[in-house]
PDB file of N, CA and C in Angstrom:
ATOM      1  N   UNK A   1       0.742  -1.064   0.055  1.00 96.00           N
ATOM      2  CA  UNK A   1       0.122  -0.164  -0.186  1.00 96.00           C
ATOM      3  C   UNK A   1       0.896   1.038   0.028  1.00 96.00           C
ATOM      4  N   UNK A   2       0.642   2.319  -0.555  1.00 97.00           N
ATOM      5  CA  UNK A   2       1.375   3.536  -0.743  1.00 97.00           C
ATOM      6  C   UNK A   2       0.578   4.429   1.128  1.00 97.00           C
ATOM      7  N   UNK A   3       0.961   5.005   1.454  1.00 98.00           N
ATOM      8  CA  UNK A   3       1.132   5.907   2.277  1.00 98.00           C
ATOM      9  C   UNK A   3       1.048   7.350   2.223  1.00 98.00           C
ATOM     10  N   UNK A   4       0.408   8.262   1.971  1.00 98.00           N
ATOM     11  CA  UNK A   4       1.127   9.383   1.776  1.00 98.00           C
ATOM     12  C   UNK A   4       0.116  10.735   2.526  1.00 98.00           C
ATOM     13  N   UNK A   5       1.460  11.338   3.305  1.00 98.00           N
ATOM     14  CA  UNK A   5       0.737  11.956   4.336  1.00 98.00           C
ATOM     15  C   UNK A   5       0.908  13.713   3.925  1.00 98.00           C
ATOM     16  N   UNK A   6       0.250  14.071   4.056  1.00 98.00           N
ATOM     17  CA  UNK A   6       0.397  15.721   3.609  1.00 98.00           C
ATOM     18  C   UNK A   6       0.099  16.513   4.643  1.00 98.00           C
ATOM     19  N   UNK A   7       1.389  17.534   4.519  1.00 97.00           N
ATOM     20  CA  UNK A   7       1.486  18.119   5.704  1.00 97.00           C
ATOM     21  C   UNK A   7       1.259  19.897   5.077  1.00 97.00           C
ATOM     22  N   UNK A   8       0.351  20.061   6.656  1.00 95.00           N
ATOM     23  CA  UNK A   8      -0.159  21.651   6.630  1.00 95.00           C
ATOM     24  C   UNK A   8      -0.030  22.496   8.029  1.00 95.00           C
ATOM     25  N   UNK A   9      -0.267  23.426   7.570  1.00 92.00           N
ATOM     26  CA  UNK A   9       0.204  24.481   8.915  1.00 92.00           C
ATOM     27  C   UNK A   9      -1.178  24.676   9.442  1.00 92.00           C
ATOM     28  N   UNK A  10      -1.918  24.497   8.311  1.00 88.00           N
ATOM     29  CA  UNK A  10      -3.567  24.644   8.854  1.00 88.00           C
ATOM     30  C   UNK A  10      -4.426  24.051   7.715  1.00 88.00           C
ATOM     31  N   UNK A  11      -5.469  23.631   8.247  1.00 86.00           N
ATOM     32  CA  UNK A  11      -6.431  23.460   6.727  1.00 86.00           C
ATOM     33  C   UNK A  11      -6.508  24.324   5.855  1.00 86.00           C
ATOM     34  N   UNK A  12      -6.289  23.270   4.834  1.00 88.00           N
ATOM     35  CA  UNK A  12      -5.878  23.499   3.535  1.00 88.00           C
ATOM     36  C   UNK A  12      -4.782  24.613   2.849  1.00 88.00           C
ATOM     37  N   UNK A  13      -3.390  24.759   3.807  1.00 94.00           N
ATOM     38  CA  UNK A  13      -2.592  25.203   3.254  1.00 94.00           C
ATOM     39  C   UNK A  13      -1.342  24.410   3.709  1.00 94.00           C
ATOM     40  N   UNK A  14      -0.980  23.842   2.618  1.00 97.00           N
ATOM     41  CA  UNK A  14       0.105  22.527   2.745  1.00 97.00           C
ATOM     42  C   UNK A  14       1.425  23.157   2.477  1.00 97.00           C
ATOM     43  N   UNK A  15       2.288  22.364   2.886  1.00 96.00           N
ATOM     44  CA  UNK A  15       3.583  22.513   2.988  1.00 96.00           C
ATOM     45  C   UNK A  15       4.739  21.216   2.491  1.00 96.00           C
ATOM     46  N   UNK A  16       4.230  20.356   2.047  1.00 97.00           N
ATOM     47  CA  UNK A  16       4.676  19.440   1.131  1.00 97.00           C
ATOM     48  C   UNK A  16       3.983  18.237   1.811  1.00 97.00           C
ATOM     49  N   UNK A  17       4.415  16.901   1.313  1.00 98.00           N
ATOM     50  CA  UNK A  17       4.243  15.700   1.579  1.00 98.00           C
ATOM     51  C   UNK A  17       5.247  14.322   1.760  1.00 98.00           C
ATOM     52  N   UNK A  18       4.861  13.201   2.094  1.00 98.00           N
ATOM     53  CA  UNK A  18       5.839  12.336   2.396  1.00 98.00           C
ATOM     54  C   UNK A  18       5.253  11.146   1.825  1.00 98.00           C
ATOM     55  N   UNK A  19       5.235  10.402   0.638  1.00 98.00           N
ATOM     56  CA  UNK A  19       4.973   9.122   0.258  1.00 98.00           C
ATOM     57  C   UNK A  19       6.001   8.183   0.610  1.00 98.00           C
ATOM     58  N   UNK A  20       4.982   6.722   0.744  1.00 97.00           N
ATOM     59  CA  UNK A  20       5.846   5.597   0.822  1.00 97.00           C
ATOM     60  C   UNK A  20       5.256   4.062   0.826  1.00 97.00           C
ATOM     61  N   UNK A  21       5.339   3.967   0.265  1.00 95.00           N
ATOM     62  CA  UNK A  21       5.550   2.211   0.039  1.00 95.00           C
ATOM     63  C   UNK A  21       5.072   2.065  -1.671  1.00 95.00           C
ATOM     64  N   UNK A  22       4.436   0.615  -2.132  1.00 92.00           N
ATOM     65  CA  UNK A  22       4.116   0.482  -3.236  1.00 92.00           C
ATOM     66  C   UNK A  22       2.796   0.001  -3.155  1.00 92.00           C
ATOM     67  N   UNK A  23       1.785   0.211  -4.119  1.00 94.00           N
ATOM     68  CA  UNK A  23       0.224   0.137  -4.032  1.00 94.00           C
ATOM     69  C   UNK A  23       0.068  -1.553  -4.096  1.00 94.00           C
ATOM     70  N   UNK A  24       0.787  -2.253  -5.125  1.00 91.00           N
ATOM     71  CA  UNK A  24       0.798  -3.825  -5.101  1.00 91.00           C
ATOM     72  C   UNK A  24      -0.523  -4.110  -5.490  1.00 91.00           C
ATOM     73  N   UNK A  25      -1.002  -3.209  -6.684  1.00 93.00           N
ATOM     74  CA  UNK A  25      -1.891  -3.338  -6.929  1.00 93.00           C
ATOM     75  C   UNK A  25      -1.894  -4.289  -8.631  1.00 93.00           C
ATOM     76  N   UNK A  26      -1.081  -4.345  -9.029  1.00 93.00           N
ATOM     77  CA  UNK A  26      -0.557  -5.170 -10.089  1.00 93.00           C
ATOM     78  C   UNK A  26       0.907  -5.668 -10.138  1.00 93.00           C
ATOM     79  N   UNK A  27       1.298  -6.359 -10.840  1.00 90.00           N
ATOM     80  CA  UNK A  27       3.034  -6.722 -10.900  1.00 90.00           C
ATOM     81  C   UNK A  27       3.726  -5.702 -11.016  1.00 90.00           C
ATOM     82  N   UNK A  28       5.170  -5.745 -10.908  1.00 84.00           N
ATOM     83  CA  UNK A  28       6.130  -4.455 -11.149  1.00 84.00           C
ATOM     84  C   UNK A  28       6.039  -4.131 -12.746  1.00 84.00           C
ATOM     85  N   UNK A  29       5.875  -3.416 -12.800  1.00 86.00           N
ATOM     86  CA  UNK A  29       5.400  -2.491 -14.294  1.00 86.00           C
ATOM     87  C   UNK A  29       4.348  -2.551 -14.752  1.00 86.00           C
ATOM     88  N   UNK A  30       3.278  -2.977 -14.425  1.00 93.00           N
ATOM     89  CA  UNK A  30       1.720  -2.987 -14.865  1.00 93.00           C
ATOM     90  C   UNK A  30       1.120  -2.017 -13.693  1.00 93.00           C
ATOM     91  N   UNK A  31       1.961  -1.793 -12.478  1.00 94.00           N
ATOM     92  CA  UNK A  31       0.858  -1.150 -11.582  1.00 94.00           C
ATOM     93  C   UNK A  31       0.474   0.127 -11.784  1.00 94.00           C
ATOM     94  N   UNK A  32      -0.719   0.127 -12.168  1.00 96.00           N
ATOM     95  CA  UNK A  32      -1.053   1.662 -12.558  1.00 96.00           C
ATOM     96  C   UNK A  32      -1.668   2.448 -11.857  1.00 96.00           C
ATOM     97  N   UNK A  33      -1.897   1.660 -10.198  1.00 96.00           N
ATOM     98  CA  UNK A  33      -2.273   2.779  -9.258  1.00 96.00           C
ATOM     99  C   UNK A  33      -0.743   3.372  -8.635  1.00 96.00           C
ATOM    100  N   UNK A  34       0.281   2.836  -8.686  1.00 95.00           N
ATOM    101  CA  UNK A  34       1.821   2.887  -8.486  1.00 95.00           C
ATOM    102  C   UNK A  34       2.263   4.083  -9.230  1.00 95.00           C
ATOM    103  N   UNK A  35       1.669   4.417 -10.947  1.00 96.00           N
ATOM    104  CA  UNK A  35       2.525   4.923 -12.151  1.00 96.00           C
ATOM    105  C   UNK A  35       1.714   6.304 -12.027  1.00 96.00           C
ATOM    106  N   UNK A  36       0.691   6.066 -11.330  1.00 97.00           N
ATOM    107  CA  UNK A  36      -0.177   7.519 -11.104  1.00 97.00           C
ATOM    108  C   UNK A  36      -0.141   8.019 -10.240  1.00 97.00           C
ATOM    109  N   UNK A  37       0.132   7.292  -9.408  1.00 97.00           N
ATOM    110  CA  UNK A  37       0.542   8.584  -7.787  1.00 97.00           C
ATOM    111  C   UNK A  37       2.036   8.614  -7.832  1.00 97.00           C
ATOM    112  N   UNK A  38       2.728   7.960  -8.831  1.00 96.00           N
ATOM    113  CA  UNK A  38       4.523   8.613  -8.883  1.00 96.00           C
ATOM    114  C   UNK A  38       4.439   9.831  -9.773  1.00 96.00           C
ATOM    115  N   UNK A  39       3.209   9.705 -11.184  1.00 97.00           N
ATOM    116  CA  UNK A  39       3.400  10.341 -11.955  1.00 97.00           C
ATOM    117  C   UNK A  39       2.917  12.327 -10.967  1.00 97.00           C
ATOM    118  N   UNK A  40       2.342  11.997 -10.472  1.00 98.00           N
ATOM    119  CA  UNK A  40       1.233  12.956  -9.676  1.00 98.00           C
ATOM    120  C   UNK A  40       2.601  13.517  -8.450  1.00 98.00           C
ATOM    121  N   UNK A  41       3.511  12.779  -8.183  1.00 98.00           N
ATOM    122  CA  UNK A  41       4.311  13.200  -7.250  1.00 98.00           C
ATOM    123  C   UNK A  41       5.411  13.740  -8.058  1.00 98.00           C
ATOM    124  N   UNK A  42       6.000  13.270  -9.037  1.00 97.00           N
ATOM    125  CA  UNK A  42       7.200  13.781  -9.368  1.00 97.00           C
ATOM    126  C   UNK A  42       6.789  15.171 -10.339  1.00 97.00           C
ATOM    127  N   UNK A  43       5.686  15.179 -10.670  1.00 98.00           N
ATOM    128  CA  UNK A  43       5.070  16.426 -11.706  1.00 98.00           C
ATOM    129  C   UNK A  43       4.865  17.510 -10.597  1.00 98.00           C
ATOM    130  N   UNK A  44       4.380  17.474  -9.508  1.00 98.00           N
ATOM    131  CA  UNK A  44       4.374  18.025  -8.758  1.00 98.00           C
ATOM    132  C   UNK A  44       5.642  18.953  -7.568  1.00 98.00           C
ATOM    133  N   UNK A  45       6.672  18.221  -7.812  1.00 98.00           N
ATOM    134  CA  UNK A  45       7.715  18.265  -7.376  1.00 98.00           C
ATOM    135  C   UNK A  45       8.175  19.115  -8.463  1.00 98.00           C
ATOM    136  N   UNK A  46       8.601  18.811  -9.798  1.00 97.00           N
ATOM    137  CA  UNK A  46       8.717  19.247 -10.992  1.00 97.00           C
ATOM    138  C   UNK A  46       8.052  20.764 -10.902  1.00 97.00           C
ATOM    139  N   UNK A  47       6.839  20.628 -10.919  1.00 98.00           N
ATOM    140  CA  UNK A  47       6.411  22.258 -11.106  1.00 98.00           C
ATOM    141  C   UNK A  47       6.716  23.042 -10.455  1.00 98.00           C
ATOM    142  N   UNK A  48       6.371  22.801  -8.896  1.00 97.00           N
ATOM    143  CA  UNK A  48       6.711  23.246  -8.163  1.00 97.00           C
ATOM    144  C   UNK A  48       8.094  24.413  -8.170  1.00 97.00           C
ATOM    145  N   UNK A  49       9.259  23.636  -8.420  1.00 95.00           N
ATOM    146  CA  UNK A  49      10.307  23.909  -8.658  1.00 95.00           C
ATOM    147  C   UNK A  49      10.584  25.130  -9.957  1.00 95.00           C
ATOM    148  N   UNK A  50       9.485  24.595 -11.144  1.00 95.00           N
ATOM    149  CA  UNK A  50       9.854  25.245 -12.673  1.00 95.00           C
ATOM    150  C   UNK A  50       8.970  26.274 -12.480  1.00 95.00           C
ATOM    151  N   UNK A  51       7.968  26.324 -11.746  1.00 96.00           N
ATOM    152  CA  UNK A  51       6.983  27.840 -12.004  1.00 96.00           C
ATOM    153  C   UNK A  51       6.650  28.584 -11.045  1.00 96.00           C
ATOM    154  N   UNK A  52       6.867  28.041  -9.632  1.00 96.00           N
ATOM    155  CA  UNK A  52       6.468  28.743  -8.514  1.00 96.00           C
ATOM    156  C   UNK A  52       7.494  29.423  -7.938  1.00 96.00           C
ATOM    157  N   UNK A  53       8.974  28.693  -7.960  1.00 91.00           N
ATOM    158  CA  UNK A  53       9.662  29.438  -7.244  1.00 91.00           C
ATOM    159  C   UNK A  53      10.058  29.149  -6.288  1.00 91.00           C
ATOM    160  N   UNK A  54       9.620  28.505  -5.273  1.00 96.00           N
ATOM    161  CA  UNK A  54       9.318  28.585  -3.935  1.00 96.00           C
ATOM    162  C   UNK A  54      10.846  27.757  -3.673  1.00 96.00           C
ATOM    163  N   UNK A  55      11.509  27.138  -2.947  1.00 96.00           N
ATOM    164  CA  UNK A  55      12.775  26.781  -2.203  1.00 96.00           C
ATOM    165  C   UNK A  55      12.213  25.633  -1.645  1.00 96.00           C
ATOM    166  N   UNK A  56      12.146  24.222  -1.718  1.00 97.00           N
ATOM    167  CA  UNK A  56      12.154  22.709  -1.606  1.00 97.00           C
ATOM    168  C   UNK A  56      13.133  22.172  -1.332  1.00 97.00           C
ATOM    169  N   UNK A  57      12.991  21.446  -0.256  1.00 97.00           N
ATOM    170  CA  UNK A  57      13.633  19.877  -0.125  1.00 97.00           C
ATOM    171  C   UNK A  57      13.249  18.973  -0.257  1.00 97.00           C
ATOM    172  N   UNK A  58      13.821  17.816  -0.740  1.00 97.00           N
ATOM    173  CA  UNK A  58      13.485  16.554  -1.696  1.00 97.00           C
ATOM    174  C   UNK A  58      14.557  15.520  -0.712  1.00 97.00           C
ATOM    175  N   UNK A  59      13.710  14.417  -0.402  1.00 97.00           N
ATOM    176  CA  UNK A  59      14.565  13.020  -0.271  1.00 97.00           C
ATOM    177  C   UNK A  59      13.988  12.060  -1.000  1.00 97.00           C
ATOM    178  N   UNK A  60      14.913  11.950  -2.010  1.00 95.00           N
ATOM    179  CA  UNK A  60      13.820  10.192  -2.314  1.00 95.00           C
ATOM    180  C   UNK A  60      15.311   9.031  -2.255  1.00 95.00           C
ATOM    181  N   UNK A  61      14.411   8.176  -2.130  1.00 94.00           N
ATOM    182  CA  UNK A  61      14.864   6.833  -1.703  1.00 94.00           C
ATOM    183  C   UNK A  61      14.020   5.762  -2.224  1.00 94.00           C
ATOM    184  N   UNK A  62      14.345   4.473  -2.479  1.00 88.00           N
ATOM    185  CA  UNK A  62      13.615   3.251  -2.708  1.00 88.00           C
ATOM    186  C   UNK A  62      12.534   3.455  -1.755  1.00 88.00           C
ATOM    187  N   UNK A  63      11.338   3.741  -2.334  1.00 90.00           N
ATOM    188  CA  UNK A  63       9.768   2.885  -1.574  1.00 90.00           C
ATOM    189  C   UNK A  63       9.455   4.372  -0.843  1.00 90.00           C
ATOM    190  N   UNK A  64      10.547   5.723  -0.802  1.00 97.00           N
ATOM    191  CA  UNK A  64      10.300   7.000  -0.197  1.00 97.00           C
ATOM    192  C   UNK A  64      10.709   8.280  -0.952  1.00 97.00           C
ATOM    193  N   UNK A  65       9.587   9.090  -0.886  1.00 98.00           N
ATOM    194  CA  UNK A  65       9.644  10.731  -1.396  1.00 98.00           C
ATOM    195  C   UNK A  65       8.862  11.685  -0.697  1.00 98.00           C
ATOM    196  N   UNK A  66       9.819  12.386   0.046  1.00 98.00           N
ATOM    197  CA  UNK A  66       9.327  13.580   0.633  1.00 98.00           C
ATOM    198  C   UNK A  66       9.347  15.291   0.265  1.00 98.00           C
ATOM    199  N   UNK A  67       8.776  16.091   0.447  1.00 98.00           N
ATOM    200  CA  UNK A  67       8.688  17.104   0.002  1.00 98.00           C
ATOM    201  C   UNK A  67       8.566  17.825   0.675  1.00 98.00           C
ATOM    202  N   UNK A  68       9.593  18.841   1.270  1.00 97.00           N
ATOM    203  CA  UNK A  68       8.623  19.894   1.978  1.00 97.00           C
ATOM    204  C   UNK A  68       9.020  21.635   1.175  1.00 97.00           C
ATOM    205  N   UNK A  69       8.272  22.524   0.966  1.00 96.00           N
ATOM    206  CA  UNK A  69       8.714  23.387   0.766  1.00 96.00           C
ATOM    207  C   UNK A  69       9.346  24.480   2.044  1.00 96.00           C
ATOM    208  N   UNK A  70      10.481  24.979   1.781  1.00 95.00           N
ATOM    209  CA  UNK A  70      10.992  25.697   2.502  1.00 95.00           C
ATOM    210  C   UNK A  70      10.791  27.086   2.920  1.00 95.00           C
ATOM    211  N   UNK A  71      10.220  27.725   2.088  1.00 89.00           N
ATOM    212  CA  UNK A  71      10.085  29.129   1.385  1.00 89.00           C
ATOM    213  C   UNK A  71       8.725  28.811   2.038  1.00 89.00           C
ATOM    214  N   UNK A  72       8.916  30.349   2.927  1.00 88.00           N
ATOM    215  CA  UNK A  72       7.635  30.659   4.120  1.00 88.00           C
ATOM    216  C   UNK A  72       6.979  31.958   3.879  1.00 88.00           C
ATOM    217  N   UNK A  73       6.396  32.425   3.444  1.00 93.00           N
ATOM    218  CA  UNK A  73       4.940  31.427   3.487  1.00 93.00           C
ATOM    219  C   UNK A  73       5.149  30.884   2.245  1.00 93.00           C
ATOM    220  N   UNK A  74       4.432  29.639   1.898  1.00 95.00           N
ATOM    221  CA  UNK A  74       4.426  28.918   0.560  1.00 95.00           C
ATOM    222  C   UNK A  74       3.552  29.858  -0.621  1.00 95.00           C
ATOM    223  N   UNK A  75       3.823  29.598  -1.580  1.00 96.00           N
ATOM    224  CA  UNK A  75       3.779  30.973  -2.926  1.00 96.00           C
ATOM    225  C   UNK A  75       2.346  30.265  -2.704  1.00 96.00           C
ATOM    226  N   UNK A  76       1.596  31.217  -3.284  1.00 96.00           N
ATOM    227  CA  UNK A  76      -0.306  30.719  -4.106  1.00 96.00           C
ATOM    228  C   UNK A  76      -0.098  29.697  -4.911  1.00 96.00           C
ATOM    229  N   UNK A  77       0.977  29.816  -6.044  1.00 98.00           N
ATOM    230  CA  UNK A  77       1.407  29.080  -7.045  1.00 98.00           C
ATOM    231  C   UNK A  77       1.691  27.467  -6.466  1.00 98.00           C
ATOM    232  N   UNK A  78       2.388  27.429  -5.317  1.00 98.00           N
ATOM    233  CA  UNK A  78       3.011  26.295  -4.986  1.00 98.00           C
ATOM    234  C   UNK A  78       1.417  25.662  -3.851  1.00 98.00           C
ATOM    235  N   UNK A  79       1.037  26.099  -3.082  1.00 97.00           N
ATOM    236  CA  UNK A  79      -0.359  25.829  -2.999  1.00 97.00           C
ATOM    237  C   UNK A  79      -1.487  25.314  -3.759  1.00 97.00           C
ATOM    238  N   UNK A  80      -1.213  26.075  -5.312  1.00 98.00           N
ATOM    239  CA  UNK A  80      -2.520  25.208  -6.308  1.00 98.00           C
ATOM    240  C   UNK A  80      -1.533  24.191  -6.422  1.00 98.00           C
ATOM    241  N   UNK A  81      -0.282  24.232  -6.575  1.00 98.00           N
ATOM    242  CA  UNK A  81       0.252  22.716  -7.173  1.00 98.00           C
ATOM    243  C   UNK A  81      -0.328  21.533  -6.200  1.00 98.00           C
ATOM    244  N   UNK A  82      -0.290  21.828  -5.093  1.00 98.00           N
ATOM    245  CA  UNK A  82      -0.325  20.576  -3.904  1.00 98.00           C
ATOM    246  C   UNK A  82      -1.267  21.014  -3.667  1.00 98.00           C
ATOM    247  N   UNK A  83      -2.341  21.459  -3.718  1.00 98.00           N
ATOM    248  CA  UNK A  83      -4.101  21.593  -4.219  1.00 98.00           C
ATOM    249  C   UNK A  83      -4.747  20.118  -5.000  1.00 98.00           C
ATOM    250  N   UNK A  84      -3.888  20.589  -6.430  1.00 98.00           N
ATOM    251  CA  UNK A  84      -4.325  19.656  -7.142  1.00 98.00           C
ATOM    252  C   UNK A  84      -3.575  18.279  -7.421  1.00 98.00           C
ATOM    253  N   UNK A  85      -1.951  18.052  -6.831  1.00 98.00           N
ATOM    254  CA  UNK A  85      -1.687  16.774  -5.951  1.00 98.00           C
ATOM    255  C   UNK A  85      -2.551  16.328  -5.282  1.00 98.00           C
ATOM    256  N   UNK A  86      -3.299  16.838  -4.161  1.00 98.00           N
ATOM    257  CA  UNK A  86      -4.521  16.693  -3.299  1.00 98.00           C
ATOM    258  C   UNK A  86      -5.249  16.218  -3.838  1.00 98.00           C
ATOM    259  N   UNK A  87      -6.222  16.400  -4.521  1.00 98.00           N
ATOM    260  CA  UNK A  87      -6.799  16.413  -5.797  1.00 98.00           C
ATOM    261  C   UNK A  87      -6.956  14.920  -6.561  1.00 98.00           C
ATOM    262  N   UNK A  88      -5.923  14.916  -7.497  1.00 98.00           N
ATOM    263  CA  UNK A  88      -5.336  13.658  -7.900  1.00 98.00           C
ATOM    264  C   UNK A  88      -5.279  12.673  -7.405  1.00 98.00           C
ATOM    265  N   UNK A  89      -4.630  12.360  -5.924  1.00 98.00           N
ATOM    266  CA  UNK A  89      -4.515  11.482  -5.044  1.00 98.00           C
ATOM    267  C   UNK A  89      -5.531  10.999  -4.955  1.00 98.00           C
ATOM    268  N   UNK A  90      -6.885  11.905  -4.100  1.00 98.00           N
ATOM    269  CA  UNK A  90      -8.005  11.814  -3.457  1.00 98.00           C
ATOM    270  C   UNK A  90      -8.783  10.695  -5.018  1.00 98.00           C
ATOM    271  N   UNK A  91      -8.656  11.471  -5.927  1.00 98.00           N
ATOM    272  CA  UNK A  91      -9.466  10.832  -7.411  1.00 98.00           C
ATOM    273  C   UNK A  91      -8.638   9.255  -7.558  1.00 98.00           C
ATOM    274  N   UNK A  92      -7.300   9.301  -7.519  1.00 98.00           N
ATOM    275  CA  UNK A  92      -6.941   7.475  -7.171  1.00 98.00           C
ATOM    276  C   UNK A  92      -7.397   6.712  -6.091  1.00 98.00           C
ATOM    277  N   UNK A  93      -7.073   7.656  -5.562  1.00 98.00           N
ATOM    278  CA  UNK A  93      -7.971   6.815  -3.882  1.00 98.00           C
ATOM    279  C   UNK A  93      -9.546   6.128  -3.955  1.00 98.00           C
ATOM    280  N   UNK A  94     -10.243   7.148  -4.361  1.00 97.00           N
ATOM    281  CA  UNK A  94     -12.091   7.010  -4.819  1.00 97.00           C
ATOM    282  C   UNK A  94     -12.257   5.668  -5.853  1.00 97.00           C
ATOM    283  N   UNK A  95     -10.850   6.129  -6.920  1.00 97.00           N
ATOM    284  CA  UNK A  95     -11.159   4.735  -7.374  1.00 97.00           C
ATOM    285  C   UNK A  95     -10.780   3.836  -7.312  1.00 97.00           C
ATOM    286  N   UNK A  96      -9.746   3.430  -6.531  1.00 96.00           N
ATOM    287  CA  UNK A  96      -9.080   2.421  -6.290  1.00 96.00           C
ATOM    288  C   UNK A  96      -9.200   1.624  -5.321  1.00 96.00           C
ATOM    289  N   UNK A  97      -9.367   2.257  -3.960  1.00 94.00           N
ATOM    290  CA  UNK A  97      -9.737   2.095  -2.791  1.00 94.00           C
ATOM    291  C   UNK A  97      -8.549   2.549  -1.866  1.00 94.00           C
ATOM    292  N   UNK A  98      -9.094   2.634  -0.406  1.00 94.00           N
ATOM    293  CA  UNK A  98      -7.916   2.265   0.670  1.00 94.00           C
ATOM    294  C   UNK A  98      -6.673   0.936   0.580  1.00 94.00           C
ATOM    295  N   UNK A  99      -7.024   0.207  -0.176  1.00 96.00           N
ATOM    296  CA  UNK A  99      -6.616  -1.061   0.191  1.00 96.00           C
ATOM    297  C   UNK A  99      -5.418  -0.337  -0.488  1.00 96.00           C
ATOM    298  N   UNK A 100      -4.816   0.443  -1.613  1.00 97.00           N
ATOM    299  CA  UNK A 100      -3.930   0.817  -2.487  1.00 97.00           C
ATOM    300  C   UNK A 100      -3.406   2.099  -1.679  1.00 97.00           C
ATOM    301  N   UNK A 101      -4.206   2.911  -1.505  1.00 97.00           N
ATOM    302  CA  UNK A 101      -3.727   4.221  -1.180  1.00 97.00           C
ATOM    303  C   UNK A 101      -4.641   4.953  -0.395  1.00 97.00           C
ATOM    304  N   UNK A 102      -3.338   4.951   0.862  1.00 97.00           N
ATOM    305  CA  UNK A 102      -3.785   5.818   2.252  1.00 97.00           C
ATOM    306  C   UNK A 102      -3.601   7.288   2.011  1.00 97.00           C
ATOM    307  N   UNK A 103      -4.537   8.529   1.976  1.00 98.00           N
ATOM    308  CA  UNK A 103      -4.166   9.845   2.469  1.00 98.00           C
ATOM    309  C   UNK A 103      -4.318  10.300   3.958  1.00 98.00           C
ATOM    310  N   UNK A 104      -3.734  10.842   4.744  1.00 97.00           N
ATOM    311  CA  UNK A 104      -3.665  11.312   5.842  1.00 97.00           C
ATOM    312  C   UNK A 104      -2.816  13.055   5.405  1.00 97.00           C
ATOM    313  N   UNK A 105      -3.537  13.987   6.620  1.00 97.00           N
ATOM    314  CA  UNK A 105      -3.339  14.925   7.052  1.00 97.00           C
ATOM    315  C   UNK A 105      -2.632  15.292   8.116  1.00 97.00           C
ATOM    316  N   UNK A 106      -1.327  16.062   8.471  1.00 96.00           N
ATOM    317  CA  UNK A 106      -1.181  15.917   9.597  1.00 96.00           C
ATOM    318  C   UNK A 106      -0.365  17.625   9.446  1.00 96.00           C
ATOM    319  N   UNK A 107      -0.455  18.256  10.866  1.00 92.00           N
ATOM    320  CA  UNK A 107      -0.210  20.088  11.409  1.00 92.00           C
ATOM    321  C   UNK A 107       0.970  19.288  11.084  1.00 92.00           C
ATOM    322  N   UNK A 108       1.695  20.085  10.918  1.00 78.00           N
ATOM    323  CA  UNK A 108       3.185  20.489  10.908  1.00 78.00           C
ATOM    324  C   UNK A 108       3.710  21.967  11.312  1.00 78.00           C
ATOM    325  N   UNK A 109       4.453  21.877  12.234  1.00 65.00           N
ATOM    326  CA  UNK A 109       5.126  23.355  12.277  1.00 65.00           C
ATOM    327  C   UNK A 109       5.481  24.435  11.011  1.00 65.00           C
ATOM    328  N   UNK A 110       5.313  25.702  11.175  1.00 53.00           N
ATOM    329  CA  UNK A 110       5.957  25.784  10.333  1.00 53.00           C
ATOM    330  C   UNK A 110       7.416  26.142  10.204  1.00 53.00           C
ATOM    331  N   UNK A 111       8.126  26.042   8.657  1.00 47.00           N
ATOM    332  CA  UNK A 111       9.626  25.247   8.748  1.00 47.00           C
ATOM    333  C   UNK A 111      10.419  27.117   9.355  1.00 47.00           C
TER     334      UNK A 111
END
């Protein structure tokens, strides 16, 4: 299962996320849940770097991606991109279920 934690300083004000695990929806290379989640996560990181201009910190390891916006306050562009990520993840979770993807929200102190 993929576990996603969305970090926020208050409701609907996101500062980053942590993704870990594998969906195990299908065999390696055929797992559309993992592919969809990975595409959303990677695109969000790349888009924040390219278009928002916020300073971010990322950690990538096998089975783990963590991204935290270091710039405070988080720009409106980065907020929009993080909201888009959440929308996409919730769509995947709704379509495929909690067995493959769990999303939780965690309050985190501002950086």
